[in-house]
Every structure is written in structure tokens, then in C-alpha cells.
Amino acid sequence: MMDIQRKNIKYNFLKTIIVRFDFQGVFDSEMEKLLPLIKPYLKEKNFTRYTRRKNNTLEVNFDSAVLQTPILNNVQNQIIHSFINDDSGYVLDISNSFVCLNIRSTSYSPFEEYSDLISYIIKFYKEHIDFFSVTRIGIRKINECVLKDKDKINEFFSQDYFRYFSLNKDVHNFFSDKKDTFGFGDNYKGNLSCKIEQGKINSTEHYKLTLDIDIYIDNTQLINKTNDYEIKLQEMNNIIFDIFVNALTEKLKQALITNDNDFEFNDELLGVERNE
């Protein structure tokens, strides 16, 4: 099996990165004092737009002893502050219970860049708000590409990850979604979705493949023992990379590390971009 390292990869089909910290102990009044401290830093990082929105949150109570209509209470309007960097495709959502960085870009986003950014924001909270406590840290990466020929899926991707149900030649597959929820070592948990969707491009059948990897830690005691959140993010990012590489065949691995001007299988596998 080919030993492939992140630095060797010249092409990717990573479409979305989501990094999220959930926490508790922050009052709305404290948010109003924190935002003026964060804004100059984000301006330095080329965030140029700001929007403010409200998210409705509900608490639903069920009485397990009897069958009854669930009781809805504690309806709250949570204020979300969104900062946008149009050049990099970064959208940073800040609230009194979470910070979430969404990255949607066709160009490669270095891990160190977005890891430093969100870790620095969390340090603002930790340094300026008493009783601040992180409850969960997670990274999710969504890889997407499109194949023209269904029969070539396992030329590029492992059958352990992507496989259509097959009974006989009369079976016509439209959709497949393999899902796993797992623990990784003593500290981390994960969700993995490997999806195949049939669709059409210019009246021709194509197959969209989605490799969606979500790794997180929700051990609050362990999280809050560390002063360096980037270490946790790096560990989770390494797990995601190992899963990603394991999902590929040797044929696709070799194509992704080959430093040519054009991706070798451009005619068969769409959506693969060169790392800049």
C-alpha cells in the first residue's frame, strides 16, 4: 500500500470544511463587550462583511411515562454574528454558545491558516469571560466528485467505503448512503458518510460521490485541560486525513500526487482541483 503524506498531494476534491467549538458560560451582555475586541483581528485577516441574524432554539420535553403531545418551552432567539471573507470563502459565525468557521472554496485552504484563526478567537473568549468552558470541538470535511461511469467507482474508491447494492443485471441503482458512527482511541468520536447519487449532466447520467468525515471530541474535562486547542485540531485533522486516504484506491492516490499540469483522469472524474 502506498504511503501517502499530505504534503505530497497535488490535487483535491475537498469542497467544504467546517470547524466548530461549542461552549457554555457566556452571557449576552458579555458578547457585546467581546465583539469590539474580536473585530480588529478579523479585519486584519481580510474579513470585510458582517451580518447579524437570529436563530430560534426550542427545548422539547417528552414525558416517557405516558403518550402525550410533547411540550415546547424555552423558545429563545439566539443572535449569530457572521463575518465573511469573500476572497478565501471563509464565513465565521460567532455566538454565546458556539463559534463555527465554514470554508467553501475551490482553492486549497491550508490547515494552519484556519486552525490558527478559530483557535485565536476561542482564546478571546477564554481570556475575557469568566466560567467559559468548551464542551465540544469538531472538524468536518466534505469531499465531492462526479464520475461518468458507475462501473468505475471502485477503480478510484475502495469497496469498503463506496459500493452499490447488486443482486443481478436487472438492478438499477439510484442512491447509496453508507453511514458509520465510531469512536477513535480513548478521546475522539466520528461520523462517516459515503454517498453515491445518480443524476444527469446535459442529459447524460453521472454519479456524484460524497466522502463526508466528521471527527469531534466532547470530553469537557479533557478539552479544558489544554491551553493549546490547535493540538486537538491537528490530531482530529490527522484522523480525517487517514480516513480519506484509506478510502482511495492506489490508482487514485497516484493520480493525486502526480505533479502534472492536468489531473490524469479529468475525462472520467470531475470536480478534482489542483492545489494552489
Short mmCIF file of C-alpha atoms in Angstrom, two decimals, residues 32-128:
data_model
loop_
_atom_site.label_atom_id
_atom_site.label_comp_id
_atom_site.label_asym_id
_atom_site.label_seq_id
_atom_site.Cartn_x
_atom_site.Cartn_y
_atom_site.Cartn_z
CA GLU A 32 -21.43 42.79 23.47
CA LYS A 33 -18.15 43.51 25.26
CA LEU A 34 -16.24 40.78 23.44
CA LEU A 35 -17.13 41.67 19.85
CA PRO A 36 -15.25 45.01 19.77
CA LEU A 37 -12.11 43.10 20.76
CA ILE A 38 -12.53 40.49 18.02
CA LYS A 39 -13.42 42.81 15.12
CA PRO A 40 -9.94 44.41 14.64
CA TYR A 41 -8.35 40.95 14.46
CA LEU A 42 -10.84 39.79 11.82
CA LYS A 43 -10.28 42.96 9.84
CA GLU A 44 -6.55 42.15 9.77
CA LYS A 45 -7.48 38.74 8.39
CA ASN A 46 -9.38 40.35 5.48
CA PHE A 47 -12.91 39.76 6.70
CA THR A 48 -14.80 42.59 5.05
CA ARG A 49 -18.51 41.90 5.58
CA TYR A 50 -20.72 41.44 8.62
CA THR A 51 -24.30 40.21 9.06
CA ARG A 52 -26.40 39.67 12.15
CA ARG A 53 -29.22 37.15 12.35
CA LYS A 54 -31.39 35.37 14.90
CA ASN A 55 -31.73 31.62 15.28
CA ASN A 56 -34.76 30.22 17.08
CA THR A 57 -33.97 27.43 19.53
CA LEU A 58 -36.53 25.18 21.22
CA GLU A 59 -36.45 22.85 24.18
CA VAL A 60 -38.76 19.88 23.71
CA ASN A 61 -39.89 17.90 26.78
CA PHE A 62 -41.31 14.39 26.43
CA ASP A 63 -42.97 12.51 29.27
CA SER A 64 -41.75 8.97 28.73
CA ALA A 65 -44.29 7.55 31.18
CA VAL A 66 -47.34 8.42 29.11
CA LEU A 67 -48.17 9.02 25.48
CA GLN A 68 -48.84 12.71 25.08
CA THR A 69 -48.11 15.69 22.91
CA PRO A 70 -44.56 16.97 23.53
CA ILE A 71 -44.31 20.22 25.48
CA LEU A 72 -42.45 23.06 23.78
CA ASN A 73 -40.90 25.54 26.14
CA ASN A 74 -37.96 27.88 26.46
CA VAL A 75 -38.24 29.37 22.96
CA GLN A 76 -35.15 31.55 22.55
CA ASN A 77 -33.78 33.81 19.88
CA GLN A 78 -30.04 33.32 19.64
CA ILE A 79 -28.08 36.10 17.99
CA ILE A 80 -25.48 34.96 15.45
CA HIS A 81 -22.76 37.37 14.33
CA SER A 82 -21.37 36.40 10.91
CA PHE A 83 -18.12 37.72 9.49
CA ILE A 84 -17.33 36.99 5.83
CA ASN A 85 -14.07 36.88 3.88
CA ASP A 86 -15.14 36.70 0.24
CA ASP A 87 -11.62 36.15 -1.08
CA SER A 88 -10.97 32.98 0.92
CA GLY A 89 -14.55 31.70 1.15
CA TYR A 90 -14.46 31.89 4.96
CA VAL A 91 -17.65 32.51 6.95
CA LEU A 92 -17.17 32.83 10.71
CA ASP A 93 -20.27 32.56 12.91
CA ILE A 94 -19.89 33.81 16.49
CA SER A 95 -22.47 33.45 19.27
CA ASN A 96 -22.81 32.99 23.03
CA SER A 97 -22.76 29.18 22.69
CA PHE A 98 -20.58 28.37 19.66
CA VAL A 99 -18.03 29.58 17.14
CA CYS A 100 -18.20 27.96 13.69
CA LEU A 101 -15.93 28.50 10.69
CA ASN A 102 -17.35 27.42 7.32
CA ILE A 103 -15.00 27.27 4.35
CA ARG A 104 -16.39 26.77 0.87
CA SER A 105 -13.77 27.34 -1.77
CA THR A 106 -12.40 25.65 -4.89
CA SER A 107 -8.87 26.68 -3.91
CA TYR A 108 -6.83 24.82 -1.29
CA SER A 109 -7.12 26.13 2.30
CA PRO A 110 -4.04 25.37 4.46
CA PHE A 111 -4.95 23.74 7.77
CA GLU A 112 -2.63 26.00 9.77
CA GLU A 113 -4.41 29.07 8.44
CA TYR A 114 -7.94 28.22 9.56
CA SER A 115 -6.79 26.37 12.69
CA ASP A 116 -4.89 29.45 13.89
CA LEU A 117 -7.87 31.68 13.11
CA ILE A 118 -10.54 29.85 15.08
CA SER A 119 -8.17 28.97 17.95
CA TYR A 120 -7.30 32.65 18.32
CA ILE A 121 -11.00 33.57 18.51
CA ILE A 122 -11.61 30.97 21.22
CA LYS A 123 -8.70 32.39 23.20
CA PHE A 124 -10.52 35.75 23.22
CA TYR A 125 -13.44 34.07 24.95
CA LYS A 126 -11.23 32.19 27.40
CA GLU A 127 -9.21 35.25 28.38
CA HIS A 128 -12.10 37.68 28.79
#
